[in-house]
Every structure is written in structure tokens, then in C-alpha cells.
Amino acid sequence: MDTRRLLRISATALAAAGLLISGCSSGGSPSEASASDSASGSVSDPAALKKYYEQKLKWRDCGVPDFQCATMKAPLDYAKPGGPEIELAVARKKATGPGKRLGSLMVNPGGPGGSAVGYLQAYAGIGYPAPVRARYDMVAVDPRGVARSEPVECLSGKEMDAYAQVDQTPDDQAEVRKLTESFKKFAQGCEKRSGTVLPHVSTVEAARDMDIFRAVLGDRKLSYVGASYGTFLGATYAELFPKRTGRLVLDGAMDPSLPARELNRDQTAGFETAFRSFAEDCVKQADCPLGQKSAADASNRMKAFFAKVDARPVPTGGDRELTESLATTGVIAAMYDESAWPQLREALAGAMGGDGAALLALADSYYERESDGTYANLMFANSAVNCLDLPPSFTGPDEVTKALPSFEQASPVFGKGLAWAALNCTYWPVKATGAPHRIEAKGAAPIVVVGTTRDPATPYTWARSLADQLSSGTLLTYNGDGHTAYGRGSDCIDTAINTYLLEGTPPTRGKKCS
């Protein structure tokens, strides 16, 4: 799997669901930071933020050619800005020229839990279109609790292995109890290892950190490209700081107005749509392990395979077996990018023939599991942010049982497992501070919202909804497969976004690309 695809896969949320330039211009006064507070991360004393907005970063070599890194400080609790601090990892790659610099372009790959610094160094800083990199300093900050920014930790590698293997399609009360106990153990591990930071990793707080970074870089307005969850982060920034919002691209948009259960059910339907597209392609291929009859027949064979693995896990040639939950995760991982479909066909053929190693490798890439058995903190941060941003989908197993028909209607292939996976926040040790709400960001400059018609993780309906909510939102549609659209091979999409980033001109309303 190439680095670009791996980054795209690992930086998206597990269903349970990428220098700005104004040179020496002022970054804006911290007293404006409370102009549009939300419930979480509100500022009680804006003047106390002055030292953060005026801090000077000590840039150093990252160990990656042409990139510089630094550490930025922010208050742990914005309600108590004179209290404990948190240190955030930031990075940049200066504009390469030619042409007049436009400032900094901040990127975030999503998750929540994806490393923005890692994404910058491995892809955005070298893979974004050359004209964009020529005129922008490419910059990133790992959100609080993520990767290099005081990461949330929950389980050891062996404990995470066990967690990832737990049956998420329980057939009886004993299996329900085992699943709920795994969620409780996960939550307790997070509280034990990361109790100090856990209440302060909300999207609102991360957006406030972005504004400090914007000011420290010397930019009057934020220019930003956010993918997947990064669209919610960007929209939240626009809500908090509409007058400081510059050129924002929100690619693979989330809908902030939906409660967690509806988000999870919509995403479940999104994976079904993506799998149907895969199945329609698969049955046309000579090597399709799901047969050549029809997409409907392929779906039935997929369900039958999951049921078979549920009863008897598949050997992998190592010390771990391919369980149903891992097999499902492996299939879901390949739904993010249609270029992974050949790899999925090969992995399924192997697993159906008695060797689950390749499908397990897909699941491991999704979880960011290393070959030595250690895990990045992607899934820990993912739960920490999601469970803080919204009240849980369910209050307990009984509610999941009642909701199963609607999830299975949304996805006959994945519905049951994704419904039970949505129980994870029920046992979270920190009460949610966020709530579903519309984001209008009145007064913000034009914002481009990008939606892909067969996006598995962020359904197209979410992009349409966010574009409608934003007072200055413009929807750009990609008629295609995979998660997000920018930089994925559509000249139409890339030209529209590049023109917006370089000239400030958003696409015409209703523009569609394929």
C-alpha cells in the first residue's frame, strides 16, 4: 500500500462511528478570541491568552529534508488560561516560489486522531500541487491528544490486540457482556493513562489552538485544507473566528448538526454504498473471490464469509488469527480508496482459502499497528475526541438491540457490527462537552465544501448539509468513489480548489466533477 493511500486510510474515523504568509503582519489580538465561544473551551480571561498569541517559536530541523519543527504552547483549559499548559507539535515547509507568497496553508487529514504533522511531511508538503506549495508555507499542528501533541494513551499493544479482536456482532448475552467489558476496559485505560488531558481534547479547543498557531505564524486570516474530521475542525474554527477565516477547503465533509447515533447510521449506509460499488466492480473481474454473478450475490457471499469467520477464525501464519471483527475492519479499510480494491480482492481470496494474513494486514494498517505489535495513538485519540464532542449514541446494550434493524437496513453487510461499535462512548469516563448544532459562521469569507457521491466515511449528504448551513458555503461535488476528492486524480476538482486557494475565487455554485 503506498504512503499516500495509507495516510488517507489511517487518518479517517473508525465507524462507531493535510507559511501562511503575511510576513510581518499582526496575527490579531487575543482579546478577540472570545468573540464567539461555544460551551466547550470558552475563555474566561482573554487577556491571559496574550502570552500564547505572542510566543516565539524556536524552529529546528525535523530530520525530514526541507521541513522545520517546533513546539507551541497553549492553555490546557481555555476556561483557566492562567493554569497548566499543553505543548503542541507544529511543523512547516516554507514556500518554494516562484510567485508572491500567500501566507501559510494549514492542513489536517482528519480522524480525529490523524497526525497533521505526519500528513504534512509524508504527503501535503510534497504532494500538494506545485503551484500551491510554491506560494504557501505548508504548515500543520498535531491536535491536542494526537501523535506528538501529548498523545492520549489507553492500552498496551497486547491489550489493543485483544480489544481489536473482540466479537462486535454478539449472538447472545455472554458475548454482549464481553463486548461491553472491552469498551469499559478501553475507557478505564484512557482515564488511567491520560486522565489529565482527556477532558481537554475537544474540537473547540483544537480550533482555538489553530488560532494561536495562525497568530504566531503572523497571519491575519487562516487558510486551511481539512479532510474528513478535519472539515468539522475547520468549520468549528469558522464558527469561533469568522472574521479570521480565510480560504477554507473542507473535503469529505461532516455534518455538525447530527447527533452521534444518526452520524453512525449515516456512515454505516456510506460504507454499504462503497461496498456495493466495490462489489459491482469485483464481479466483473476474473479474480473476484465473491463470484461473478451479481453485486447482490457478492454481498451475500461477503456476509456468509463474515459469519464463517465468526464461527472459526482464519489462521494468518503468525500468533494472531483473523477474527470476524478484524476481517470486517480489513474490508472497511479498503473502502476508503478504490485503488485498494485489487488488494482487497487478493486479501479476500487468501482469507477464503485459509490464509488471513493479507486481510489482517489491511486491518492493521487501519489501526496503525506496527509490525512490532505497538500501535500509534490514532484509535485512542479518535475515541477521546468523539466521545467529548457528542453525547453517546446509546445509553446501553438494550438501545443497541432496538436500533439494530435500522442499522441493518442501512447496511446488510456492516450494519450489525457498526451498530454495536457505536456503544463505545457509553462508558466514557468524561462527560461530553459538545452537542450537535448547525454551523453558520456568519461573516466568514467564502468556504468551499467538497463532497464525493460514493464516499464511505463521510456520506455525500453531509457535504450538502454543511454547505447549506454555512452562510458562505459553496458545494463542490465529485461524482466518484473513495474518501475525499482533492489530489485523487480529478483534474476538475484539483483545478477548482487550486484556483480558490491561489486566487480566492470559489467554484461556481452547483459545480460537479467526475
Short mmCIF file of C-alpha atoms in Angstrom, two decimals:
data_model
loop_
_atom_site.label_atom_id
_atom_site.label_comp_id
_atom_site.label_asym_id
_atom_site.label_seq_id
_atom_site.Cartn_x
_atom_site.Cartn_y
_atom_site.Cartn_z
CA MET A 1 0.00 0.00 0.00
CA ASP A 2 1.51 3.34 -0.96
CA THR A 3 2.11 6.03 1.67
CA ARG A 4 -0.49 8.39 0.30
CA ARG A 5 -3.26 5.80 0.44
CA LEU A 6 -2.17 4.58 3.87
CA LEU A 7 -2.29 8.11 5.23
CA ARG A 8 -5.75 8.61 3.80
CA ILE A 9 -6.98 5.36 5.32
CA SER A 10 -5.42 5.76 8.74
CA ALA A 11 -6.42 9.38 9.16
CA THR A 12 -10.16 8.77 8.98
CA ALA A 13 -12.51 7.93 11.77
CA LEU A 14 -13.29 4.32 12.55
CA ALA A 15 -17.03 3.91 12.08
CA ALA A 16 -18.50 3.55 15.53
CA ALA A 17 -18.78 5.50 14.32
CA GLY A 18 -3.50 17.55 5.06
CA LEU A 19 3.64 29.64 5.79
CA LEU A 20 0.74 31.46 5.51
CA ILE A 21 2.18 34.43 4.77
CA SER A 22 1.50 37.63 5.85
CA GLY A 23 5.02 38.05 6.81
CA CYS A 24 5.32 40.60 9.49
CA SER A 25 1.65 41.50 9.72
CA SER A 26 -0.10 41.23 13.05
CA GLY A 27 -1.80 37.95 13.84
CA GLY A 28 -4.68 39.56 15.69
CA SER A 29 -5.18 40.31 19.35
CA PRO A 30 -6.06 37.57 21.85
CA SER A 31 -8.85 39.74 23.20
CA GLU A 32 -10.83 38.78 20.10
CA ALA A 33 -10.57 35.11 20.98
CA SER A 34 -13.80 35.01 22.91
CA ALA A 35 -15.88 36.63 20.19
CA SER A 36 -17.91 33.52 19.52
CA ASP A 37 -17.49 30.99 22.31
CA SER A 38 -19.05 27.55 22.38
CA ALA A 39 -19.82 25.57 25.52
CA SER A 40 -16.50 23.74 25.44
CA GLY A 41 -13.24 25.62 25.69
CA SER A 42 -14.75 29.02 26.40
CA VAL A 43 -12.30 31.68 27.52
CA SER A 44 -12.91 33.29 30.91
CA ASP A 45 -10.00 35.75 30.66
CA PRO A 46 -8.99 36.55 27.05
CA ALA A 47 -6.19 38.85 28.22
CA ALA A 48 -4.48 35.84 29.80
CA LEU A 49 -4.05 34.38 26.31
CA LYS A 50 -1.72 37.21 25.25
CA LYS A 51 1.43 35.30 26.10
CA TYR A 52 0.32 32.42 23.90
CA TYR A 53 -0.58 34.61 20.94
CA GLU A 54 2.74 36.45 21.19
CA GLN A 55 5.03 33.47 21.81
CA LYS A 56 8.02 32.98 19.54
CA LEU A 57 8.62 29.52 18.14
CA LYS A 58 12.09 28.00 18.05
CA TRP A 59 12.17 26.27 14.69
CA ARG A 60 14.56 23.35 14.29
CA ASP A 61 15.36 20.70 11.72
CA CYS A 62 12.78 17.86 11.72
CA GLY A 63 15.08 15.21 10.34
CA VAL A 64 12.99 15.36 7.16
CA PRO A 65 14.56 17.40 4.33
CA ASP A 66 13.11 20.91 3.88
CA PHE A 67 10.82 20.68 6.93
CA GLN A 68 11.15 22.52 10.23
CA CYS A 69 9.53 21.59 13.54
CA ALA A 70 8.77 23.41 16.77
CA THR A 71 6.74 23.15 19.94
CA MET A 72 3.90 25.58 20.61
CA LYS A 73 2.30 26.17 23.98
CA ALA A 74 -1.42 26.56 24.67
CA PRO A 75 -3.51 26.51 27.84
CA LEU A 76 -4.64 23.05 28.83
CA ASP A 77 -8.00 24.52 29.84
CA TYR A 78 -9.16 27.63 27.97
CA ALA A 79 -11.56 28.35 30.82
CA LYS A 80 -8.45 28.71 33.02
CA PRO A 81 -5.84 30.18 30.66
CA GLY A 82 -3.54 31.07 33.55
CA GLY A 83 -3.36 27.42 34.63
CA PRO A 84 -1.48 24.37 33.31
CA GLU A 85 -0.17 24.36 29.74
CA ILE A 86 -0.11 21.84 26.95
CA GLU A 87 2.66 21.52 24.36
CA LEU A 88 1.68 21.02 20.74
CA ALA A 89 3.88 19.79 17.90
CA VAL A 90 3.93 22.04 14.83
CA ALA A 91 5.79 21.84 11.53
CA ARG A 92 6.26 23.82 8.35
CA LYS A 93 7.79 23.72 4.91
CA LYS A 94 8.42 27.17 3.50
CA ALA A 95 7.03 28.28 0.17
CA THR A 96 9.25 27.20 -2.67
CA GLY A 97 8.39 30.00 -5.13
CA PRO A 98 8.13 31.47 -7.66
CA GLY A 99 5.34 33.97 -7.17
CA LYS A 100 4.22 36.18 -4.35
CA ARG A 101 3.73 34.31 -1.08
CA LEU A 102 0.14 33.99 0.05
CA GLY A 103 0.85 33.06 3.65
CA SER A 104 0.52 29.71 5.41
CA LEU A 105 -1.75 26.86 4.40
CA MET A 106 -2.66 24.74 7.41
CA VAL A 107 -3.63 21.10 6.75
CA ASN A 108 -5.35 18.38 8.75
CA PRO A 109 -6.01 14.83 7.46
CA GLY A 110 -8.89 14.03 9.82
CA GLY A 111 -9.52 11.17 12.18
CA PRO A 112 -9.93 12.53 14.74
CA GLY A 113 -6.55 11.16 15.63
CA GLY A 114 -4.65 11.55 12.38
CA SER A 115 -1.28 13.24 12.73
CA ALA A 116 -1.32 16.54 10.83
CA VAL A 117 2.46 16.83 11.14
CA GLY A 118 2.92 13.32 9.74
CA TYR A 119 0.48 14.09 6.93
CA LEU A 120 2.32 17.31 6.11
CA GLN A 121 5.72 15.62 5.95
CA ALA A 122 4.62 12.47 4.12
CA TYR A 123 2.13 13.94 1.68
CA ALA A 124 0.80 17.51 1.78
CA GLY A 125 4.19 19.21 1.92
CA ILE A 126 5.48 17.25 -1.06
CA GLY A 127 2.36 16.01 -2.84
CA TYR A 128 0.03 19.02 -2.96
CA PRO A 129 0.02 20.74 -6.36
CA ALA A 130 3.30 22.57 -7.03
CA PRO A 131 1.64 25.99 -7.61
CA VAL A 132 0.08 25.79 -4.14
CA ARG A 133 3.32 24.77 -2.45
CA ALA A 134 5.15 27.48 -4.37
CA ARG A 135 3.12 30.29 -2.84
CA TYR A 136 2.14 28.97 0.58
CA ASP A 137 4.19 27.91 3.56
CA MET A 138 2.73 24.45 4.22
CA VAL A 139 2.08 24.09 7.97
CA ALA A 140 0.45 21.72 10.44
CA VAL A 141 -0.22 21.29 14.13
CA ASP A 142 -0.93 17.91 15.69
CA PRO A 143 -4.18 18.48 17.58
CA ARG A 144 -4.03 18.13 21.34
CA GLY A 145 -4.02 14.49 22.38
CA VAL A 146 -2.80 13.35 18.95
CA ALA A 147 0.55 11.89 17.87
CA ARG A 148 3.27 14.33 19.02
CA SER A 149 0.97 16.64 20.99
CA GLU A 150 0.72 14.98 24.41
CA PRO A 151 -0.98 11.91 22.92
CA VAL A 152 -3.84 10.14 24.63
CA GLU A 153 -2.82 6.63 25.61
CA CYS A 154 -5.22 3.86 26.63
CA LEU A 155 -3.99 0.29 26.12
CA SER A 156 -0.74 -1.59 25.68
CA GLY A 157 -0.05 -3.28 22.36
CA LYS A 158 -1.21 -6.68 23.61
CA GLU A 159 -4.30 -5.15 25.19
CA MET A 160 -5.11 -3.38 21.93
CA ASP A 161 -4.69 -6.64 20.02
CA ALA A 162 -7.26 -8.23 22.31
CA TYR A 163 -9.59 -5.22 22.00
CA ALA A 164 -9.49 -5.29 18.20
CA GLN A 165 -10.37 -8.99 18.13
CA VAL A 166 -13.47 -8.83 20.34
CA ASP A 167 -16.64 -10.00 18.59
CA GLN A 168 -18.68 -6.92 17.59
CA THR A 169 -21.64 -8.94 16.36
CA PRO A 170 -22.69 -10.59 19.64
CA ASP A 171 -25.06 -13.53 19.31
CA ASP A 172 -26.03 -13.91 22.98
CA GLN A 173 -25.87 -12.12 26.31
CA ALA A 174 -22.49 -13.62 27.17
CA GLU A 175 -20.99 -12.10 24.04
CA VAL A 176 -22.74 -8.79 24.75
CA ARG A 177 -21.16 -8.73 28.21
CA LYS A 178 -17.72 -9.49 26.76
CA LEU A 179 -18.09 -6.64 24.27
CA THR A 180 -19.26 -4.11 26.86
CA GLU A 181 -16.44 -5.14 29.17
CA SER A 182 -13.94 -4.46 26.39
CA PHE A 183 -15.36 -0.95 25.94
CA LYS A 184 -15.18 -0.36 29.69
CA LYS A 185 -11.58 -1.59 29.87
CA PHE A 186 -10.65 0.70 26.97
CA ALA A 187 -12.24 3.72 28.66
CA GLN A 188 -10.67 2.91 32.03
CA GLY A 189 -7.26 2.57 30.38
CA CYS A 190 -7.64 6.02 28.82
CA GLU A 191 -8.59 7.54 32.17
CA LYS A 192 -5.71 5.83 33.95
CA ARG A 193 -3.03 6.75 31.42
CA SER A 194 -4.33 10.11 30.18
CA GLY A 195 -6.71 11.44 32.80
CA THR A 196 -5.24 14.95 32.82
CA VAL A 197 -5.59 15.66 29.11
CA LEU A 198 -8.74 13.61 28.49
CA PRO A 199 -11.25 16.39 29.38
CA HIS A 200 -9.43 18.87 27.12
CA VAL A 201 -9.18 17.31 23.65
CA SER A 202 -12.42 18.69 22.20
CA THR A 203 -12.66 20.03 18.68
CA VAL A 204 -13.43 23.50 20.03
CA GLU A 205 -10.17 23.52 22.00
CA ALA A 206 -8.23 22.21 18.99
CA ALA A 207 -9.72 25.01 16.86
CA ARG A 208 -8.61 27.57 19.44
CA ASP A 209 -5.12 26.10 19.26
CA MET A 210 -5.22 26.61 15.49
CA ASP A 211 -5.95 30.28 16.02
CA ILE A 212 -2.93 30.66 18.28
CA PHE A 213 -0.80 28.97 15.62
CA ARG A 214 -2.23 31.27 12.96
CA ALA A 215 -1.27 34.33 15.01
CA VAL A 216 2.18 33.03 15.88
CA LEU A 217 2.83 32.49 12.17
CA GLY A 218 1.93 36.13 11.57
CA ASP A 219 -1.20 35.55 9.51
CA ARG A 220 -4.26 37.75 9.80
CA LYS A 221 -6.51 35.02 8.43
CA LEU A 222 -6.41 31.24 8.40
CA SER A 223 -6.12 29.38 5.10
CA TYR A 224 -6.78 25.70 5.59
CA VAL A 225 -7.44 22.37 3.91
CA GLY A 226 -9.16 19.84 6.15
CA ALA A 227 -10.22 16.33 5.18
CA SER A 228 -12.86 14.13 6.82
CA TYR A 229 -12.98 15.06 10.53
CA GLY A 230 -10.69 17.94 9.55
CA THR A 231 -13.77 19.51 7.96
CA PHE A 232 -15.52 19.62 11.33
CA LEU A 233 -12.38 21.14 12.83
CA GLY A 234 -12.27 23.77 10.09
CA ALA A 235 -15.98 24.54 10.32
CA THR A 236 -15.64 24.91 14.08
CA TYR A 237 -12.80 27.38 13.55
CA ALA A 238 -15.00 29.39 11.19
CA GLU A 239 -17.78 29.37 13.78
CA LEU A 240 -15.46 30.63 16.51
CA PHE A 241 -13.48 33.11 14.41
CA PRO A 242 -15.49 34.04 11.29
CA LYS A 243 -13.60 37.29 10.73
CA ARG A 244 -10.29 35.45 10.78
CA THR A 245 -11.44 32.81 8.34
CA GLY A 246 -9.59 32.99 5.04
CA ARG A 247 -9.63 30.33 2.31
CA LEU A 248 -11.05 27.15 3.80
CA VAL A 249 -11.41 23.88 1.89
CA LEU A 250 -13.49 21.25 3.73
CA ASP A 251 -13.07 17.99 1.82
CA GLY A 252 -15.16 14.95 2.74
CA ALA A 253 -17.40 16.98 4.99
CA MET A 254 -19.04 16.05 8.25
CA ASP A 255 -22.47 17.34 9.30
CA PRO A 256 -22.18 19.04 12.73
CA SER A 257 -25.96 19.21 13.16
CA LEU A 258 -26.45 15.46 13.56
CA PRO A 259 -26.45 13.52 16.86
CA ALA A 260 -23.98 10.66 17.25
CA ARG A 261 -26.43 7.85 16.53
CA GLU A 262 -27.54 9.43 13.27
CA LEU A 263 -23.95 10.11 12.26
CA ASN A 264 -23.07 6.48 12.88
CA ARG A 265 -26.10 5.20 10.98
CA ASP A 266 -25.40 7.52 8.03
CA GLN A 267 -21.79 6.38 7.97
CA THR A 268 -22.95 2.77 8.06
CA ALA A 269 -25.02 3.48 4.94
CA GLY A 270 -21.97 5.15 3.41
CA PHE A 271 -19.89 2.01 3.80
CA GLU A 272 -22.71 -0.02 2.26
CA THR A 273 -22.75 2.32 -0.74
CA ALA A 274 -18.98 1.99 -1.09
CA PHE A 275 -19.10 -1.80 -0.73
CA ARG A 276 -21.84 -2.04 -3.36
CA SER A 277 -19.63 -0.08 -5.73
CA PHE A 278 -16.74 -2.41 -4.96
CA ALA A 279 -18.96 -5.46 -5.46
CA GLU A 280 -20.23 -4.19 -8.82
CA ASP A 281 -16.63 -3.83 -9.95
CA CYS A 282 -15.47 -7.07 -8.35
CA VAL A 283 -17.93 -9.36 -10.16
CA LYS A 284 -16.52 -8.06 -13.47
CA GLN A 285 -13.01 -9.20 -12.54
CA ALA A 286 -11.71 -12.69 -13.20
CA ASP A 287 -10.06 -12.83 -9.77
CA CYS A 288 -13.14 -11.78 -7.76
CA PRO A 289 -13.41 -14.11 -4.74
CA LEU A 290 -17.08 -13.14 -4.33
CA GLY A 291 -18.09 -14.67 -7.66
CA GLN A 292 -19.06 -13.18 -11.00
CA LYS A 293 -22.83 -13.42 -10.69
CA SER A 294 -24.04 -10.05 -9.37
CA ALA A 295 -23.31 -7.38 -6.80
CA ALA A 296 -26.20 -8.64 -4.66
CA ASP A 297 -24.79 -12.16 -4.74
CA ALA A 298 -21.33 -10.80 -3.85
CA SER A 299 -22.83 -9.03 -0.83
CA ASN A 300 -24.46 -12.24 0.32
CA ARG A 301 -21.16 -14.09 -0.05
CA MET A 302 -19.42 -11.37 1.95
CA LYS A 303 -21.95 -11.75 4.77
CA ALA A 304 -21.58 -15.52 4.66
CA PHE A 305 -17.80 -15.21 4.89
CA PHE A 306 -18.05 -12.94 7.93
CA ALA A 307 -20.39 -15.44 9.59
CA LYS A 308 -17.96 -18.27 8.84
CA VAL A 309 -15.04 -16.34 10.34
CA ASP A 310 -17.19 -15.51 13.37
CA ALA A 311 -17.58 -19.24 14.00
CA ARG A 312 -13.99 -20.14 13.16
CA PRO A 313 -11.21 -17.53 12.85
CA VAL A 314 -8.76 -17.89 9.97
CA PRO A 315 -5.05 -18.63 10.58
CA THR A 316 -2.58 -15.97 9.46
CA GLY A 317 0.73 -17.79 9.79
CA GLY A 318 1.50 -15.80 12.93
CA ASP A 319 0.39 -15.66 16.56
CA ARG A 320 -2.85 -13.82 15.75
CA GLU A 321 -5.89 -15.18 13.99
CA LEU A 322 -8.20 -13.27 11.65
CA THR A 323 -11.41 -12.84 13.61
CA GLU A 324 -14.69 -11.52 12.20
CA SER A 325 -14.06 -8.07 13.68
CA LEU A 326 -10.58 -7.86 12.14
CA ALA A 327 -11.84 -9.19 8.80
CA THR A 328 -14.57 -6.55 8.78
CA THR A 329 -12.05 -3.82 9.60
CA GLY A 330 -9.82 -5.00 6.77
CA VAL A 331 -12.67 -4.78 4.27
CA ILE A 332 -13.72 -1.37 5.57
CA ALA A 333 -10.13 -0.11 5.27
CA ALA A 334 -10.15 -0.82 1.53
CA MET A 335 -13.38 1.11 1.05
CA TYR A 336 -11.61 4.44 1.52
CA ASP A 337 -9.82 4.33 -1.82
CA GLU A 338 -10.89 2.41 -4.92
CA SER A 339 -7.22 1.87 -5.82
CA ALA A 340 -7.18 -0.58 -2.89
CA TRP A 341 -9.84 -2.80 -4.46
CA PRO A 342 -7.37 -5.15 -6.23
CA GLN A 343 -5.55 -5.57 -2.93
CA LEU A 344 -8.84 -6.37 -1.20
CA ARG A 345 -9.75 -8.97 -3.83
CA GLU A 346 -6.41 -10.67 -3.27
CA ALA A 347 -6.75 -10.47 0.53
CA LEU A 348 -10.28 -11.91 0.47
CA ALA A 349 -9.20 -14.72 -1.83
CA GLY A 350 -6.43 -15.60 0.59
CA ALA A 351 -8.68 -15.49 3.64
CA MET A 352 -11.37 -17.56 1.96
CA GLY A 353 -8.68 -20.06 1.08
CA GLY A 354 -7.46 -20.34 4.65
CA ASP A 355 -4.76 -17.66 4.89
CA GLY A 356 -5.92 -14.46 6.60
CA ALA A 357 -2.54 -12.66 6.63
CA ALA A 358 -3.27 -10.15 3.86
CA LEU A 359 -6.69 -9.17 5.21
CA LEU A 360 -5.18 -8.86 8.69
CA ALA A 361 -2.53 -6.53 7.22
CA LEU A 362 -5.31 -4.27 5.90
CA ALA A 363 -6.90 -4.17 9.35
CA ASP A 364 -3.52 -3.41 10.93
CA SER A 365 -2.97 -0.51 8.53
CA TYR A 366 -6.32 0.91 9.57
CA TYR A 367 -5.47 0.66 13.25
CA GLU A 368 -1.91 1.92 12.66
CA ARG A 369 -0.45 -1.20 14.21
CA GLU A 370 3.28 -1.62 13.69
CA SER A 371 5.00 -4.93 12.93
CA ASP A 372 6.45 -4.99 16.46
CA GLY A 373 2.95 -5.04 17.96
CA THR A 374 2.83 -1.39 19.03
CA TYR A 375 0.07 0.99 17.98
CA ALA A 376 0.03 4.67 17.12
CA ASN A 377 -2.46 6.59 19.23
CA LEU A 378 -4.93 7.09 16.34
CA MET A 379 -7.73 5.00 17.83
CA PHE A 380 -7.17 6.30 21.35
CA ALA A 381 -7.42 9.91 20.23
CA ASN A 382 -10.32 9.02 17.95
CA SER A 383 -12.46 7.86 20.84
CA ALA A 384 -11.28 10.63 23.16
CA VAL A 385 -12.30 13.40 20.76
CA ASN A 386 -15.51 11.80 19.51
CA CYS A 387 -16.75 10.97 23.00
CA LEU A 388 -16.08 14.52 24.17
CA ASP A 389 -17.64 16.23 21.15
CA LEU A 390 -21.04 14.50 21.26
CA PRO A 391 -23.20 12.65 23.81
CA PRO A 392 -23.02 8.87 23.23
CA SER A 393 -25.12 7.13 20.59
CA PHE A 394 -26.60 4.71 23.10
CA THR A 395 -27.16 4.51 26.85
CA GLY A 396 -26.63 0.76 26.90
CA PRO A 397 -26.93 -2.58 25.06
CA ASP A 398 -30.73 -2.58 25.12
CA GLU A 399 -30.83 0.56 22.98
CA VAL A 400 -28.40 -1.01 20.51
CA THR A 401 -30.64 -4.05 20.21
CA LYS A 402 -33.64 -1.84 19.44
CA ALA A 403 -31.67 0.12 16.85
CA LEU A 404 -30.26 -2.93 15.05
CA PRO A 405 -33.00 -3.12 12.39
CA SER A 406 -32.35 0.44 11.23
CA PHE A 407 -28.58 -0.15 11.07
CA GLU A 408 -29.00 -3.43 9.22
CA GLN A 409 -31.36 -1.73 6.81
CA ALA A 410 -28.67 0.90 6.23
CA SER A 411 -26.12 -1.83 5.59
CA PRO A 412 -26.91 -5.53 5.37
CA VAL A 413 -23.16 -6.21 5.22
CA PHE A 414 -21.84 -3.99 8.03
CA GLY A 415 -24.92 -2.81 9.96
CA LYS A 416 -24.87 -5.11 12.96
CA GLY A 417 -21.19 -4.68 13.71
CA LEU A 418 -21.20 -0.91 13.28
CA ALA A 419 -24.27 -0.54 15.49
CA TRP A 420 -22.55 -2.37 18.35
CA ALA A 421 -19.29 -0.47 17.72
CA ALA A 422 -21.20 2.75 18.38
CA LEU A 423 -21.60 1.67 22.00
CA ASN A 424 -18.00 2.67 22.80
CA CYS A 425 -18.71 6.18 24.14
CA THR A 426 -21.41 4.89 26.51
CA TYR A 427 -18.78 4.05 29.12
CA TRP A 428 -16.54 7.06 28.60
CA PRO A 429 -15.13 8.50 31.87
CA VAL A 430 -15.54 12.16 30.81
CA LYS A 431 -18.92 13.71 30.11
CA ALA A 432 -19.37 15.13 26.62
CA THR A 433 -18.93 18.89 26.42
CA GLY A 434 -20.18 19.33 22.85
CA ALA A 435 -23.60 18.92 21.27
CA PRO A 436 -24.96 18.66 17.73
CA HIS A 437 -25.70 22.05 16.22
CA ARG A 438 -25.78 23.89 12.94
CA ILE A 439 -22.67 25.86 11.99
CA GLU A 440 -23.38 29.02 10.01
CA ALA A 441 -20.17 31.03 10.57
CA LYS A 442 -21.85 34.28 9.58
CA GLY A 443 -19.34 36.84 8.36
CA ALA A 444 -16.78 34.30 7.15
CA ALA A 445 -15.19 34.56 3.71
CA PRO A 446 -16.34 32.02 1.07
CA ILE A 447 -15.77 28.44 2.21
CA VAL A 448 -15.52 25.51 -0.24
CA VAL A 449 -17.17 22.26 0.88
CA VAL A 450 -16.27 19.18 -1.15
CA GLY A 451 -18.42 16.05 -1.28
CA THR A 452 -17.86 12.71 -3.04
CA THR A 453 -21.03 10.94 -4.14
CA ARG A 454 -19.94 7.45 -3.02
CA ASP A 455 -17.76 8.43 -0.06
CA PRO A 456 -17.86 5.63 2.53
CA ALA A 457 -16.90 7.51 5.68
CA THR A 458 -18.46 10.94 5.12
CA PRO A 459 -21.61 10.44 3.03
CA TYR A 460 -22.35 12.98 0.32
CA THR A 461 -25.49 14.14 2.15
CA TRP A 462 -23.24 15.52 4.90
CA ALA A 463 -21.37 17.75 2.45
CA ARG A 464 -24.62 19.07 1.04
CA SER A 465 -25.89 19.77 4.55
CA LEU A 466 -22.73 21.57 5.72
CA ALA A 467 -22.60 23.70 2.57
CA ASP A 468 -26.22 24.69 3.18
CA GLN A 469 -25.56 25.52 6.84
CA LEU A 470 -22.52 27.72 6.24
CA SER A 471 -23.61 31.24 5.34
CA SER A 472 -20.75 31.47 2.83
CA GLY A 473 -20.53 27.80 1.89
CA THR A 474 -20.14 26.59 -1.71
CA LEU A 475 -20.57 22.90 -2.56
CA LEU A 476 -18.15 21.25 -4.99
CA THR A 477 -19.25 17.73 -5.98
CA TYR A 478 -17.09 14.83 -7.12
CA ASN A 479 -19.07 12.05 -8.75
CA GLY A 480 -16.94 9.10 -7.83
CA ASP A 481 -15.70 6.56 -5.28
CA GLY A 482 -13.43 6.82 -2.29
CA HIS A 483 -12.98 9.11 0.67
CA THR A 484 -12.33 12.81 -0.12
CA ALA A 485 -11.60 14.24 -3.57
CA TYR A 486 -8.68 16.71 -3.63
CA GLY A 487 -5.50 15.20 -5.04
CA ARG A 488 -7.15 11.93 -6.01
CA GLY A 489 -6.90 12.19 -9.77
CA SER A 490 -9.70 14.53 -10.85
CA ASP A 491 -8.25 17.47 -12.77
CA CYS A 492 -11.64 19.17 -12.47
CA ILE A 493 -11.61 19.01 -8.66
CA ASP A 494 -7.95 19.94 -8.34
CA THR A 495 -8.24 22.91 -10.71
CA ALA A 496 -11.27 24.27 -8.87
CA ILE A 497 -9.59 24.01 -5.48
CA ASN A 498 -6.24 25.31 -6.69
CA THR A 499 -7.94 28.34 -8.24
CA TYR A 500 -9.72 29.02 -4.95
CA LEU A 501 -6.55 28.68 -2.86
CA LEU A 502 -4.42 30.78 -5.21
CA GLU A 503 -6.92 33.41 -6.35
CA GLY A 504 -9.66 33.31 -3.72
CA THR A 505 -12.35 32.55 -6.29
CA PRO A 506 -14.65 29.70 -5.19
CA PRO A 507 -16.18 27.29 -7.71
CA THR A 508 -19.46 28.25 -9.33
CA ARG A 509 -22.49 27.05 -7.38
CA GLY A 510 -23.55 23.55 -8.27
CA LYS A 511 -20.22 22.65 -9.92
CA LYS A 512 -19.82 18.91 -10.40
CA CYS A 513 -16.76 16.92 -11.43
CA SER A 514 -16.08 13.31 -12.30
#
